[in-house]
Structure formats: structure tokens, C-alpha cells
Amino acid sequence: MNDQMMQNFLLKRASLTPDRPAIYFADQTYTFSDVFDKAFHIAGQLTSLGLKRGQFAGVLLANHADSAFIYLAFQLLGVKAVILNNRLTAHELAWQMEDSDSLFLITEELFTLKSKEMEKSLPNVTIINKEDLFNSPFVEPIVVNEMNLNEVCTVMYTSGTTGFPKGVLQTYGNHMWSAIGSALNLGLTEQDCWLCAVPLFHISGYSILMRSIIYGMKMVILDSFHEKKAIDLIENEKVTIMSVVSTMLTRIEEELGDQRLPEHFRCMLLGGGPAPRGLLEKCMFKLIPVYQTYGMTETSSQIVTLSPEYSISKLGSAGKALFPSQLKIIVSNGKDAKPNEAGEILVKGPNITIGYLNREEETAKRIVDGWLSTGDIGYLDSDGFLFVLDRRSDLIISGGENIYPAEIEGVLVSHPNISDAGVIGMKDEKWGEVPIAFVTIKKDMKEEEMIQYCLEKLAKYKVPKKIYIIDEIPRNAAKKILRRNLRLLLNKNMKR
Ligand code: ATP
Ligand code: MG
């Protein structure tokens, strides 16, 4: 790949608009010049501890302004950050540290239990708490003034919803193009301020930090999502854009009651998983400006987003590929699908990963001629808008008909007494497979009642043959339904 050199993002931003607010966290505002000073100082401290350009180093941190400073210090030094998900177990985290050959782990006292546990299986790793890092001596750092856009900036492991997580390599160029694509779609004004209540360790949160630096835009960091806090921040900090997943949006919508979000709030970017239609309709009713989006760790955040002018006429669609990117749907013979025909979603563009860390075979299998096979199924309507159906691995085929669990789950949770739902296929002699559901309920409810409700909303073959009431739907750290765990649960239930 040709070298594409650019001034270090943070250096550039701090020289362009040093006095603009950059980060707001816990009642404190930091300007871009403050952010640079903090990151530069930390870069010096990391240098004194032995971190060097080109290394991979693990980072296990909470949502906090300090975490943003540390990530940016890594960028100043050209150290590749292996960004760890703090909701994972010590065992899972140690595996990712080993998989990425990271010799340093920057973490904090909050995660002492985990890091102590990790230490046992990582004898060669130097573990440093940020509290100690911030008290370390300062050695003049060698700052990467000019960076190569093809260089790896971050490694993020996929959520592991479908199997083992894979380390996704994200370059500086991937992050920049992702930020550009978003701005070209949503527009950008001097008033813009993005609320980050999603994890900074996830691409949804990290991409907000990158946008803040690239756009010169203020971001507000929330330590963890809380609907009331989020609504207050939108009001008080004049937040204009917020990233959410559907469980967060559900809570905001419920918390709002009869209230409306303030006029200045212009975009609720909804991604990360299927958007239940009932939720989208409720938000439309309350004039919450929801923009559905589709993306993944491999695309460095959104790659397909519904433009504002189509938010109502194409309700339920994830939109079209952003300006720098392309999208197509392929059917089983490798041909392009016809309009409204479902197939695998393939995406291409400068925001797509250069591959999986240490997994050349998997990379070659998943990325061909720049086209990434997403493993998701969807279709384009006759106007070219994408509708995401579900993951290919979760598809249920019943009597030759394709059934997408996410659609049935959406219907189940639209019932006021049902709080959560997960659907999988069960082997069936007559139909091959039939859908069955697991639900959690808010109020006592009979199975027949739920089935009756589904019969009113779904074609008969999609109605679950059996609905089990359980205490909790198994979800992973990214709050995604672990349908493979539901399958285990089903086997257990069947044996009884
Ligand atoms: P793994 O690849 O390890 O199984 P994962 O795919 O869950 O984990 P992420 O990269 O965090 O890890 O999630 C991306 C996935 O989330 C997409 O491939 C898709 O399945 C789902 N997703 C994202 N946006 C949407 C959307 N708008 N509608 C439906 N599904 C979505
Ligand atoms: Mg994935």
C-alpha cells in the first residue's frame, strides 16, 4: 500500500482550534489545547515506562476523560492500542492480550480484581494502573508528527457474538474516513456536540473521540449510560447528537414520558443491532430524530446510515452506504441479488479494516477485492435502501421459507408485558426447523396469549411453536443476544 502521510491528528487539531471545548466529563471541560497537554504529558510518562512506537499494548479502562487522554497519548507515540472491553472476564481479556502479543497493559484501580487475575496467566506483561502512570516520571516523548494513514492505530476485538472474537486492525485512515463519511451524511455545524454514553472501548465510542479530534467538535463523556443523566446532559451541555443502541433508546423513550427532547438535539444515531419497528414508531411519535445505522468493528463504526430526509418514508431501513463506501447484496451463486431479494451484505470502502490480527486465512476469506463479507443478511428495496434482516448464522429455514429471528423478537418485545425476547430455530421433522422463543416478562402472562399476539402480527410460519419464560435473555458484553446460549438452554429444556 502506498504511504499516505498526514500530520498527527491531535497535533493538527490543537494547532487549528486550541481554545475550543473538546471534552466535557464530570463537570469539567477540557479544550483541545488542554487535551493535547494531557496526552503529551502522558506520552512522556508512557515513554519513561518503556512503551515504544510500533508496539501493541493493551488498554483496559472505564469511560472517563483520562481514557481519552491515554488513547491519544498512544496516538502521539504511535503505539498500537489493543482496546479491551472492560465487561469481559479476566480469562477472556488475558486471551486477547496473548493473541495480540501485548507486553504492556494500561489499566486502572477500578479493575484491580481482573488485572490481578490476568497477571497469573500473563507473566511477561507489565501491568500499569493509570493512577501509577500519572505519578510516573516524564521523559521527553518522541512524538509521531507525521503519521501514515495505512498504519494501525487500534485493535478491537469483535463482540464474539457468533464465535471467538477476532482482533480487527483499524488504521488511522480507517478512522479518518469513517469520521468523514459520517460528517458528509449528518452534516456538521459549529454547535455540534456529541454525547458518548456508549463504551469508549467499543468502536461506537472510540469513533466519537476520533470525530471530536477530526472535526474540532466537543464531546461529552458519560461514565455509564443512565437515561435521566443523558437527558439532562442533552439539555445542559447543548448536546446535538447521541449514539445509542436500542436498549438505551427504549429507556430514553420511556423516561421522556410526555416530554420532548430540546430543539437543538438533532440526531439519535441508532446502531449496533436490529432496531425493533415498534421502538422506531414510538420515537417517530415523540419526534425523537432517530437515524438508523449499520456498521461493525470491521467498518470502524457506521458504514450505512439513513439520511434525515428518509427517516420516515424508509422507516426500518439502515439507509444507503455513506459517501466513501459501497454496498451490495450477494445471493448463494455469488450473483448480485435483485431488489427485495435477501442475501449476504458485502461492504467496501476506505473505512474497512485491513484485516484480522494474525489471521491471514480468515482475512483472505472475508475480504476479497476489498469487499468484506459481513455475515449479515439483508436486502435492498427497489430504491436501493438497505434493510438488515439478521446474521446468516441465525437464519431459520422452515419449510423452505426464511425466518429471521430478529423480526420475531421485535414483535414479541412490542407487547407491553414482554421485556426481552430471543428466538432460535428448533429441529422439526415436518418443517426442517421451526422458530421457538424465550422471553422475560414484566407481568404474568400465558404462553397462548403470547402466541395469539404473534398470530396477529406475523405470518403463521413465523409464529414461535413454543415460548419459554425465563429470568434473563443471555446477552454478551455488547448486550447482543447470545443465540448459541439459547440453543444450549433449549437442549436442556428438551431433555427434561
Ligand atoms: P462477532 O463478529 O465476533 O460475532 P459482532 O459481529 O457482534 O461479533 P460487532 O462488530 O460489535 O461484533 O457488531 C457488528 C454486528 O452488529 C453486525 O455485523 C450486525 O450483525 C449487527 N448490527 C449492527 N448494526 C445493525 C443494524 N442496524 N441492524 C441489524 N444488525 C446490526
Ligand atoms: Mg461480526
Short mmCIF file of C-alpha atoms and ligand atoms in Angstrom, two decimals:
data_model
loop_
_atom_site.label_atom_id
_atom_site.label_comp_id
_atom_site.label_asym_id
_atom_site.label_seq_id
_atom_site.Cartn_x
_atom_site.Cartn_y
_atom_site.Cartn_z
CA MET A 1 0.00 0.00 0.00
CA ASN A 2 1.31 3.49 -0.80
CA ASP A 3 2.31 5.65 2.09
CA GLN A 4 -0.17 8.38 2.79
CA MET A 5 1.32 10.79 5.25
CA MET A 6 -0.66 13.23 7.34
CA GLN A 7 0.09 15.38 10.33
CA ASN A 8 -0.77 13.67 13.62
CA PHE A 9 -4.49 14.26 14.18
CA LEU A 10 -4.18 15.65 17.70
CA LEU A 11 -1.23 17.91 16.85
CA LYS A 12 -3.15 19.29 13.91
CA ARG A 13 -6.34 19.85 15.88
CA ALA A 14 -4.54 21.52 18.79
CA SER A 15 -2.88 23.92 16.36
CA LEU A 16 -6.11 24.69 14.46
CA THR A 17 -8.57 25.34 17.30
CA PRO A 18 -6.75 25.16 20.62
CA ASP A 19 -9.35 27.09 22.62
CA ARG A 20 -12.48 25.27 21.53
CA PRO A 21 -14.05 22.90 24.06
CA ALA A 22 -13.07 19.32 23.24
CA ILE A 23 -14.16 17.06 26.08
CA TYR A 24 -16.70 17.51 28.85
CA PHE A 25 -16.60 14.95 31.65
CA ALA A 26 -17.86 15.08 35.25
CA ASP A 27 -18.49 18.85 35.33
CA GLN A 28 -15.16 19.67 33.74
CA THR A 29 -14.45 20.97 30.27
CA TYR A 30 -11.12 20.49 28.50
CA THR A 31 -10.15 22.49 25.42
CA PHE A 32 -8.20 20.93 22.58
CA SER A 33 -5.08 22.56 23.92
CA ASP A 34 -5.77 21.04 27.39
CA VAL A 35 -6.31 17.65 25.75
CA PHE A 36 -3.02 17.96 23.88
CA ASP A 37 -1.14 18.94 27.05
CA LYS A 38 -2.61 16.00 28.96
CA ALA A 39 -1.92 13.49 26.16
CA PHE A 40 1.60 14.85 25.65
CA HIS A 41 2.39 14.56 29.34
CA ILE A 42 1.04 11.01 29.47
CA ALA A 43 3.07 10.16 26.34
CA GLY A 44 6.16 11.23 28.29
CA GLN A 45 5.17 9.07 31.23
CA LEU A 46 4.49 6.07 28.99
CA THR A 47 7.92 6.62 27.44
CA SER A 48 9.55 6.50 30.87
CA LEU A 49 7.82 3.16 31.47
CA GLY A 50 9.20 1.74 28.23
CA LEU A 51 6.38 1.94 25.66
CA LYS A 52 7.66 2.40 22.13
CA ARG A 53 6.42 3.17 18.68
CA GLY A 54 5.07 0.19 16.74
CA GLN A 55 4.31 -1.95 19.80
CA PHE A 56 0.92 -3.40 20.60
CA ALA A 57 -0.21 -2.57 24.14
CA GLY A 58 -3.44 -3.44 25.92
CA VAL A 59 -5.70 -0.78 27.37
CA LEU A 60 -8.40 -1.69 29.88
CA LEU A 61 -10.17 1.45 31.02
CA ALA A 62 -13.55 2.83 32.02
CA ASN A 63 -15.45 5.66 30.34
CA HIS A 64 -13.55 8.67 31.64
CA ALA A 65 -11.75 11.74 30.23
CA ASP A 66 -8.45 10.14 31.35
CA SER A 67 -9.11 7.22 29.00
CA ALA A 68 -9.44 9.62 26.07
CA PHE A 69 -6.13 11.28 27.06
CA ILE A 70 -4.42 7.88 27.27
CA TYR A 71 -5.75 6.74 23.88
CA LEU A 72 -4.49 10.00 22.36
CA ALA A 73 -1.11 9.63 24.09
CA PHE A 74 -0.84 6.25 22.32
CA GLN A 75 -1.51 8.02 19.02
CA LEU A 76 1.18 10.62 19.75
CA LEU A 77 3.68 7.81 20.37
CA GLY A 78 2.50 5.58 17.51
CA VAL A 79 1.80 2.72 19.94
CA LYS A 80 -0.99 0.46 18.69
CA ALA A 81 -3.76 0.32 21.29
CA VAL A 82 -5.38 -3.06 21.83
CA ILE A 83 -8.57 -1.72 23.30
CA LEU A 84 -10.09 -4.19 25.73
CA ASN A 85 -13.73 -4.49 26.68
CA ASN A 86 -13.94 -3.95 30.44
CA ARG A 87 -17.06 -6.11 30.75
CA LEU A 88 -15.17 -9.25 29.75
CA THR A 89 -13.83 -11.76 32.26
CA ALA A 90 -10.14 -11.89 33.22
CA HIS A 91 -9.87 -15.12 31.25
CA GLU A 92 -11.27 -13.55 28.06
CA LEU A 93 -9.09 -10.46 28.49
CA ALA A 94 -5.92 -12.47 29.05
CA TRP A 95 -6.68 -14.38 25.85
CA GLN A 96 -6.87 -11.11 23.87
CA MET A 97 -3.62 -9.86 25.44
CA GLU A 98 -1.89 -13.06 24.37
CA ASP A 99 -3.50 -13.14 20.96
CA SER A 100 -2.18 -9.63 20.27
CA ASP A 101 1.28 -10.22 21.81
CA SER A 102 0.82 -7.17 24.00
CA LEU A 103 3.59 -6.72 26.55
CA PHE A 104 2.04 -3.80 28.41
CA LEU A 105 -1.37 -3.35 29.90
CA ILE A 106 -2.57 0.09 30.93
CA THR A 107 -5.50 -0.23 33.29
CA GLU A 108 -6.84 1.37 36.46
CA GLU A 109 -7.55 0.54 40.10
CA LEU A 110 -11.22 0.01 39.31
CA PHE A 111 -10.25 -3.20 37.51
CA THR A 112 -7.73 -4.49 40.06
CA LEU A 113 -9.60 -7.75 40.62
CA LYS A 114 -9.49 -8.50 36.90
CA SER A 115 -5.91 -7.40 36.36
CA LYS A 116 -4.67 -9.41 39.36
CA GLU A 117 -6.39 -12.45 37.88
CA MET A 118 -4.95 -11.73 34.43
CA GLU A 119 -1.46 -11.32 35.85
CA LYS A 120 -1.39 -15.03 36.74
CA SER A 121 -1.58 -16.12 33.12
CA LEU A 122 0.45 -13.22 31.70
CA PRO A 123 3.85 -13.45 33.41
CA ASN A 124 5.63 -11.37 30.76
CA VAL A 125 3.19 -8.48 30.74
CA THR A 126 3.87 -5.25 32.63
CA ILE A 127 0.59 -4.10 34.15
CA ILE A 128 0.34 -0.41 34.98
CA ASN A 129 -2.59 1.32 36.66
CA LYS A 130 -3.33 4.80 35.38
CA GLU A 131 -3.05 6.03 38.97
CA ASP A 132 0.62 4.94 38.95
CA LEU A 133 1.16 6.03 35.39
CA PHE A 134 0.09 9.57 36.31
CA ASN A 135 2.71 9.61 39.08
CA SER A 136 5.49 8.32 36.85
CA PRO A 137 8.44 10.45 35.79
CA PHE A 138 8.25 12.32 32.49
CA VAL A 139 10.74 11.64 29.73
CA GLU A 140 10.54 13.82 26.60
CA PRO A 141 8.48 11.64 24.24
CA ILE A 142 9.29 11.06 20.58
CA VAL A 143 6.06 12.24 19.02
CA VAL A 144 4.98 10.90 15.64
CA ASN A 145 4.50 14.28 13.97
CA GLU A 146 3.52 12.77 10.68
CA MET A 147 1.69 9.50 10.54
CA ASN A 148 0.99 7.07 7.81
CA LEU A 149 -2.74 6.64 7.25
CA ASN A 150 -2.12 2.96 6.49
CA GLU A 151 -0.60 2.41 9.92
CA VAL A 152 -2.60 0.52 12.55
CA CYS A 153 -3.99 2.84 15.21
CA THR A 154 -6.21 0.48 17.20
CA VAL A 155 -7.08 -3.18 17.53
CA MET A 156 -10.56 -4.01 18.70
CA TYR A 157 -11.88 -7.49 19.17
CA THR A 158 -15.30 -8.22 17.71
CA SER A 159 -18.03 -8.88 20.25
CA GLY A 160 -17.75 -12.63 19.78
CA THR A 161 -21.48 -12.97 19.18
CA THR A 162 -21.01 -15.67 16.59
CA GLY A 163 -17.90 -17.37 17.93
CA PHE A 164 -14.42 -16.46 19.07
CA PRO A 165 -13.68 -12.73 18.94
CA LYS A 166 -11.24 -11.63 16.26
CA GLY A 167 -8.80 -8.71 16.59
CA VAL A 168 -9.81 -6.14 13.99
CA LEU A 169 -7.00 -3.88 12.76
CA GLN A 170 -8.16 -0.29 12.38
CA THR A 171 -5.79 2.16 10.68
CA TYR A 172 -5.64 5.93 11.08
CA GLY A 173 -7.08 6.14 7.59
CA ASN A 174 -9.99 3.86 8.56
CA HIS A 175 -10.87 6.17 11.45
CA MET A 176 -10.50 9.29 9.35
CA TRP A 177 -12.66 8.03 6.51
CA SER A 178 -15.25 6.84 8.98
CA ALA A 179 -15.41 10.33 10.51
CA ILE A 180 -15.59 11.95 7.06
CA GLY A 181 -18.36 9.61 5.92
CA SER A 182 -20.41 10.42 8.99
CA ALA A 183 -20.00 14.19 8.58
CA LEU A 184 -20.88 14.07 4.90
CA ASN A 185 -24.10 12.33 5.83
CA LEU A 186 -25.15 14.10 9.03
CA GLY A 187 -23.59 17.46 8.23
CA LEU A 188 -21.56 19.37 10.76
CA THR A 189 -22.19 22.70 12.44
CA GLU A 190 -20.22 24.75 14.92
CA GLN A 191 -22.87 23.99 17.52
CA ASP A 192 -22.44 20.24 17.26
CA CYS A 193 -21.71 18.32 20.42
CA TRP A 194 -21.76 14.50 20.58
CA LEU A 195 -22.79 12.60 23.69
CA CYS A 196 -20.78 9.45 24.28
CA ALA A 197 -22.74 7.23 26.67
CA VAL A 198 -21.62 4.13 24.80
CA PRO A 199 -18.31 2.50 25.78
CA LEU A 200 -15.15 4.25 24.61
CA PHE A 201 -13.59 0.79 24.26
CA HIS A 202 -16.13 -0.07 21.58
CA ILE A 203 -15.90 1.39 18.09
CA SER A 204 -19.17 3.25 18.72
CA GLY A 205 -17.47 5.29 21.48
CA TYR A 206 -13.92 5.46 20.14
CA SER A 207 -15.25 6.80 16.83
CA ILE A 208 -16.83 9.73 18.70
CA LEU A 209 -13.41 10.61 20.14
CA MET A 210 -11.93 10.49 16.63
CA ARG A 211 -14.72 12.69 15.28
CA SER A 212 -14.14 15.17 18.09
CA ILE A 213 -10.46 15.48 17.12
CA ILE A 214 -11.01 15.44 13.36
CA TYR A 215 -14.00 17.84 13.35
CA GLY A 216 -12.90 20.06 16.24
CA MET A 217 -16.17 19.20 17.97
CA LYS A 218 -16.98 18.95 21.66
CA MET A 219 -17.82 15.50 23.02
CA VAL A 220 -19.49 14.75 26.32
CA ILE A 221 -18.39 11.54 28.04
CA LEU A 222 -20.72 9.74 30.43
CA ASP A 223 -19.15 7.13 32.70
CA SER A 224 -22.05 4.77 32.10
CA PHE A 225 -25.41 5.10 30.44
CA HIS A 226 -28.24 6.40 32.53
CA GLU A 227 -31.36 7.68 30.78
CA LYS A 228 -32.03 10.60 33.13
CA LYS A 229 -28.40 11.71 33.15
CA ALA A 230 -28.33 11.50 29.35
CA ILE A 231 -31.47 13.63 29.00
CA ASP A 232 -30.07 16.21 31.46
CA LEU A 233 -26.77 16.41 29.58
CA ILE A 234 -28.58 16.85 26.27
CA GLU A 235 -30.33 19.85 27.83
CA ASN A 236 -27.50 21.39 29.85
CA GLU A 237 -24.50 20.74 27.62
CA LYS A 238 -26.47 21.50 24.46
CA VAL A 239 -25.81 18.06 23.04
CA THR A 240 -26.90 17.80 19.38
CA ILE A 241 -26.04 14.17 18.55
CA MET A 242 -26.01 10.98 20.58
CA SER A 243 -25.06 7.38 19.73
CA VAL A 244 -27.34 4.68 21.13
CA VAL A 245 -28.20 1.01 20.88
CA SER A 246 -31.86 0.02 21.00
CA THR A 247 -31.93 -0.86 24.73
CA MET A 248 -30.65 2.65 25.55
CA LEU A 249 -33.15 4.30 23.24
CA THR A 250 -36.00 2.30 24.78
CA ARG A 251 -35.07 3.64 28.22
CA ILE A 252 -34.78 7.22 26.98
CA GLU A 253 -38.14 6.98 25.22
CA GLU A 254 -39.79 5.63 28.38
CA GLU A 255 -38.09 8.18 30.65
CA LEU A 256 -39.26 11.06 28.45
CA GLY A 257 -42.91 10.27 29.10
CA ASP A 258 -44.85 13.23 27.67
CA GLN A 259 -41.74 15.37 27.41
CA ARG A 260 -39.85 16.17 24.22
CA LEU A 261 -36.11 16.43 23.68
CA PRO A 262 -34.95 20.04 23.20
CA GLU A 263 -35.00 21.64 19.74
CA HIS A 264 -31.20 21.79 19.45
CA PHE A 265 -30.97 17.98 19.63
CA ARG A 266 -30.82 16.83 16.01
CA CYS A 267 -29.70 13.21 15.78
CA MET A 268 -30.11 9.99 17.72
CA LEU A 269 -27.74 7.63 15.92
CA LEU A 270 -29.09 4.13 16.48
CA GLY A 271 -26.89 1.15 15.66
CA GLY A 272 -25.21 -1.97 16.94
CA GLY A 273 -28.08 -4.33 16.33
CA PRO A 274 -31.58 -4.68 14.98
CA ALA A 275 -33.95 -1.79 15.62
CA PRO A 276 -37.39 -3.08 16.65
CA ARG A 277 -40.04 -1.43 14.49
CA GLY A 278 -42.25 -0.68 17.49
CA LEU A 279 -39.46 1.40 19.03
CA LEU A 280 -38.89 3.34 15.82
CA GLU A 281 -42.60 4.14 15.65
CA LYS A 282 -42.73 5.31 19.27
CA CYS A 283 -39.74 7.58 18.62
CA MET A 284 -41.35 8.97 15.49
CA PHE A 285 -44.42 9.79 17.55
CA LYS A 286 -42.29 11.63 20.12
CA LEU A 287 -40.32 13.44 17.41
CA ILE A 288 -37.06 11.83 18.50
CA PRO A 289 -34.88 12.23 15.40
CA VAL A 290 -33.67 8.63 15.03
CA TYR A 291 -31.13 7.81 12.32
CA GLN A 292 -30.79 4.09 11.87
CA THR A 293 -27.31 2.93 11.06
CA TYR A 294 -25.50 -0.30 10.29
CA GLY A 295 -21.87 -1.00 10.96
CA MET A 296 -19.43 -3.20 12.77
CA THR A 297 -15.99 -3.25 14.31
CA GLU A 298 -14.61 -4.13 10.87
CA THR A 299 -16.04 -0.95 9.30
CA SER A 300 -14.68 1.36 12.05
CA SER A 301 -18.28 2.31 13.01
CA GLN A 302 -21.19 3.22 10.70
CA ILE A 303 -20.96 2.35 7.02
CA VAL A 304 -24.64 2.58 6.11
CA THR A 305 -26.91 5.26 7.56
CA LEU A 306 -30.37 6.50 6.76
CA SER A 307 -30.24 10.13 5.64
CA PRO A 308 -32.52 12.51 7.52
CA GLU A 309 -34.94 13.10 4.65
CA TYR A 310 -35.82 9.40 4.55
CA SER A 311 -36.21 8.77 8.27
CA ILE A 312 -39.98 8.47 7.98
CA SER A 313 -40.56 7.25 4.42
CA LYS A 314 -37.98 4.46 4.87
CA LEU A 315 -38.64 3.66 8.50
CA GLY A 316 -36.85 0.43 9.45
CA SER A 317 -34.16 0.80 6.82
CA ALA A 318 -30.50 1.28 7.74
CA GLY A 319 -30.16 3.55 4.70
CA LYS A 320 -27.52 3.68 1.99
CA ALA A 321 -23.75 3.29 2.10
CA LEU A 322 -22.07 6.51 3.24
CA PHE A 323 -20.31 8.66 0.63
CA PRO A 324 -16.89 6.91 0.78
CA SER A 325 -18.34 3.38 0.82
CA GLN A 326 -20.19 0.82 -1.28
CA LEU A 327 -22.64 -1.92 -0.51
CA LYS A 328 -24.04 -4.92 -2.35
CA ILE A 329 -26.12 -7.98 -1.66
CA ILE A 330 -24.97 -11.33 -2.96
CA VAL A 331 -27.12 -14.45 -3.31
CA SER A 332 -25.84 -18.00 -2.95
CA ASN A 333 -24.47 -18.30 -6.50
CA GLY A 334 -22.33 -15.18 -5.94
CA LYS A 335 -24.55 -13.02 -8.16
CA ASP A 336 -25.98 -9.65 -7.17
CA ALA A 337 -29.39 -10.00 -5.57
CA LYS A 338 -32.41 -8.46 -7.24
CA PRO A 339 -34.29 -5.65 -5.46
CA ASN A 340 -36.09 -7.02 -2.39
CA GLU A 341 -34.20 -10.31 -2.63
CA ALA A 342 -32.37 -11.25 0.56
CA GLY A 343 -28.72 -12.25 0.57
CA GLU A 344 -25.42 -11.61 2.31
CA ILE A 345 -24.40 -7.99 2.81
CA LEU A 346 -20.98 -7.08 1.37
CA VAL A 347 -19.35 -3.72 2.01
CA LYS A 348 -16.30 -1.91 0.63
CA GLY A 349 -14.61 1.39 1.37
CA PRO A 350 -11.65 3.17 2.93
CA ASN A 351 -13.10 2.71 6.44
CA ILE A 352 -12.90 -1.08 6.19
CA THR A 353 -10.28 -2.93 8.20
CA ILE A 354 -7.10 -4.12 6.54
CA GLY A 355 -7.74 -7.46 8.24
CA TYR A 356 -7.78 -9.54 11.39
CA LEU A 357 -4.69 -9.57 13.57
CA ASN A 358 -2.60 -12.74 12.99
CA ARG A 359 -5.44 -14.34 10.99
CA GLU A 360 -4.40 -14.21 7.37
CA GLU A 361 -6.61 -17.07 6.30
CA GLU A 362 -9.73 -15.60 7.89
CA THR A 363 -8.85 -12.19 6.39
CA ALA A 364 -8.42 -13.64 2.91
CA LYS A 365 -11.71 -15.48 3.25
CA ARG A 366 -13.67 -12.46 4.49
CA ILE A 367 -12.13 -9.66 2.35
CA VAL A 368 -11.95 -10.29 -1.39
CA ASP A 369 -11.09 -7.42 -3.79
CA GLY A 370 -11.77 -5.03 -0.93
CA TRP A 371 -15.28 -6.41 -0.41
CA LEU A 372 -15.92 -7.53 3.17
CA SER A 373 -18.42 -10.35 3.70
CA THR A 374 -20.30 -9.21 6.76
CA GLY A 375 -22.04 -12.48 7.64
CA ASP A 376 -25.28 -10.49 7.86
CA ILE A 377 -28.33 -10.95 5.70
CA GLY A 378 -30.30 -8.10 4.24
CA TYR A 379 -31.95 -6.80 1.11
CA LEU A 380 -32.07 -3.59 -0.88
CA ASP A 381 -35.52 -2.28 -1.71
CA SER A 382 -36.29 -1.01 -5.19
CA ASP A 383 -34.87 2.41 -4.25
CA GLY A 384 -31.60 0.87 -3.04
CA PHE A 385 -32.21 1.22 0.71
CA LEU A 386 -30.75 -1.47 2.95
CA PHE A 387 -32.91 -3.50 5.29
CA VAL A 388 -30.83 -5.66 7.63
CA LEU A 389 -32.57 -8.90 8.49
CA ASP A 390 -30.24 -10.88 10.73
CA ARG A 391 -26.99 -12.77 10.92
CA ARG A 392 -26.59 -15.56 8.38
CA SER A 393 -25.71 -17.99 11.15
CA ASP A 394 -29.02 -17.29 12.93
CA LEU A 395 -31.26 -17.75 9.92
CA ILE A 396 -34.06 -20.28 10.41
CA ILE A 397 -35.26 -22.16 7.34
CA SER A 398 -38.71 -23.62 7.84
CA GLY A 399 -40.44 -25.49 5.05
CA GLY A 400 -38.27 -23.61 2.56
CA GLU A 401 -39.18 -20.21 3.99
CA ASN A 402 -36.50 -17.97 5.51
CA ILE A 403 -37.26 -16.75 9.00
CA TYR A 404 -35.23 -14.00 10.69
CA PRO A 405 -35.22 -14.28 14.50
CA ALA A 406 -34.79 -10.51 14.90
CA GLU A 407 -38.20 -9.87 13.28
CA ILE A 408 -39.98 -12.19 15.70
CA GLU A 409 -38.08 -10.75 18.66
CA GLY A 410 -39.16 -7.27 17.57
CA VAL A 411 -42.80 -8.34 17.59
CA LEU A 412 -42.55 -10.04 20.98
CA VAL A 413 -40.98 -7.03 22.72
CA SER A 414 -43.62 -4.75 21.22
CA HIS A 415 -46.07 -6.39 23.65
CA PRO A 416 -46.32 -4.25 26.79
CA ASN A 417 -45.89 -7.25 29.12
CA ILE A 418 -42.79 -8.64 27.44
CA SER A 419 -39.47 -7.05 28.40
CA ASP A 420 -37.00 -9.05 26.33
CA ALA A 421 -37.04 -11.87 23.80
CA GLY A 422 -34.69 -14.23 21.98
CA VAL A 423 -35.64 -16.55 19.12
CA ILE A 424 -33.85 -19.60 17.68
CA GLY A 425 -34.67 -22.49 15.37
CA MET A 426 -35.52 -25.96 16.61
CA LYS A 427 -35.22 -29.12 14.52
CA ASP A 428 -38.58 -30.33 13.27
CA GLU A 429 -39.39 -33.47 11.29
CA LYS A 430 -42.01 -31.89 9.11
CA TRP A 431 -40.62 -28.39 8.50
CA GLY A 432 -36.88 -28.93 8.95
CA GLU A 433 -36.77 -26.18 11.53
CA VAL A 434 -39.35 -24.16 13.43
CA PRO A 435 -38.88 -20.96 15.46
CA ILE A 436 -39.16 -21.08 19.22
CA ALA A 437 -38.86 -18.16 21.63
CA PHE A 438 -37.53 -17.31 25.05
CA VAL A 439 -38.96 -14.25 26.78
CA THR A 440 -38.71 -12.33 30.01
CA ILE A 441 -41.96 -10.80 31.21
CA LYS A 442 -42.99 -7.74 33.21
CA LYS A 443 -46.39 -9.12 34.18
CA ASP A 444 -47.67 -12.67 34.41
CA MET A 445 -48.74 -13.88 31.01
CA LYS A 446 -49.77 -17.18 29.44
CA GLU A 447 -47.93 -18.75 26.52
CA GLU A 448 -51.17 -18.97 24.48
CA GLU A 449 -51.69 -15.25 24.91
CA MET A 450 -48.24 -14.51 23.51
CA ILE A 451 -48.75 -16.90 20.61
CA GLN A 452 -52.10 -15.28 19.85
CA TYR A 453 -50.38 -11.86 19.83
CA CYS A 454 -47.79 -13.15 17.35
CA LEU A 455 -50.51 -14.64 15.14
CA GLU A 456 -51.98 -11.16 14.79
CA LYS A 457 -48.66 -9.66 13.70
CA LEU A 458 -46.75 -12.38 11.86
CA ALA A 459 -47.28 -14.87 9.07
CA LYS A 460 -48.19 -18.23 10.60
CA TYR A 461 -44.89 -19.96 9.76
CA LYS A 462 -43.02 -17.27 11.71
CA VAL A 463 -45.05 -17.69 14.89
CA PRO A 464 -42.97 -19.45 17.58
CA LYS A 465 -44.11 -23.02 18.17
CA LYS A 466 -43.14 -22.76 21.79
CA ILE A 467 -42.44 -19.80 24.07
CA TYR A 468 -40.42 -20.30 27.24
CA ILE A 469 -40.48 -17.73 30.03
CA ILE A 470 -37.03 -17.34 31.57
CA ASP A 471 -35.38 -14.92 34.03
CA GLU A 472 -32.91 -13.36 31.66
CA ILE A 473 -32.09 -13.47 27.98
CA PRO A 474 -28.37 -14.32 27.67
CA ARG A 475 -26.53 -11.36 26.18
CA ASN A 476 -22.83 -10.71 25.73
CA ALA A 477 -20.81 -7.73 26.93
CA ALA A 478 -22.10 -5.74 23.96
CA LYS A 479 -25.68 -6.54 25.04
CA LYS A 480 -26.22 -8.73 21.99
CA ILE A 481 -28.35 -11.83 22.28
CA LEU A 482 -26.23 -14.97 22.52
CA ARG A 483 -28.44 -17.26 20.50
CA ARG A 484 -25.93 -20.10 20.87
CA ASN A 485 -26.59 -19.98 24.63
CA LEU A 486 -30.31 -20.12 23.93
CA ARG A 487 -29.65 -23.27 21.91
CA LEU A 488 -27.95 -24.82 24.95
CA LEU A 489 -30.92 -23.79 27.07
CA LEU A 490 -33.27 -25.42 24.59
CA ASN A 491 -31.35 -28.70 24.67
CA LYS A 492 -31.58 -28.65 28.46
CA ASN A 493 -35.31 -27.98 28.38
CA MET A 494 -35.89 -30.75 25.85
CA LYS A 495 -34.08 -33.30 27.99
CA ARG A 496 -36.24 -32.57 30.98
P1 ATP B 1 -18.61 -11.32 16.17
O1 ATP B 1 -18.22 -10.84 14.82
O2 ATP B 1 -17.41 -11.71 16.99
O3 ATP B 1 -19.66 -12.37 16.16
P2 ATP B 1 -20.25 -8.92 16.47
O4 ATP B 1 -20.45 -9.05 15.00
O5 ATP B 1 -21.46 -8.91 17.35
O6 ATP B 1 -19.24 -10.07 16.98
P3 ATP B 1 -19.67 -6.09 16.34
O7 ATP B 1 -18.67 -5.71 15.31
O8 ATP B 1 -19.67 -5.30 17.60
O9 ATP B 1 -19.43 -7.58 16.76
O10 ATP B 1 -21.14 -5.97 15.77
C1 ATP B 1 -21.47 -5.83 14.40
C2 ATP B 1 -22.73 -6.59 14.08
O11 ATP B 1 -23.88 -5.99 14.75
C3 ATP B 1 -23.12 -6.58 12.64
O12 ATP B 1 -22.38 -7.48 11.86
C4 ATP B 1 -24.61 -6.92 12.72
O13 ATP B 1 -24.83 -8.31 12.88
C5 ATP B 1 -25.05 -6.20 13.97
N1 ATP B 1 -25.66 -4.90 13.58
C6 ATP B 1 -25.09 -3.69 13.56
N2 ATP B 1 -25.95 -2.74 13.12
C7 ATP B 1 -27.11 -3.37 12.84
C8 ATP B 1 -28.39 -2.95 12.35
N3 ATP B 1 -28.67 -1.69 12.05
N4 ATP B 1 -29.34 -3.90 12.20
C9 ATP B 1 -29.08 -5.19 12.49
N5 ATP B 1 -27.92 -5.65 12.95
C10 ATP B 1 -26.93 -4.76 13.13
MG MG B 2 -19.11 -9.59 13.48
#
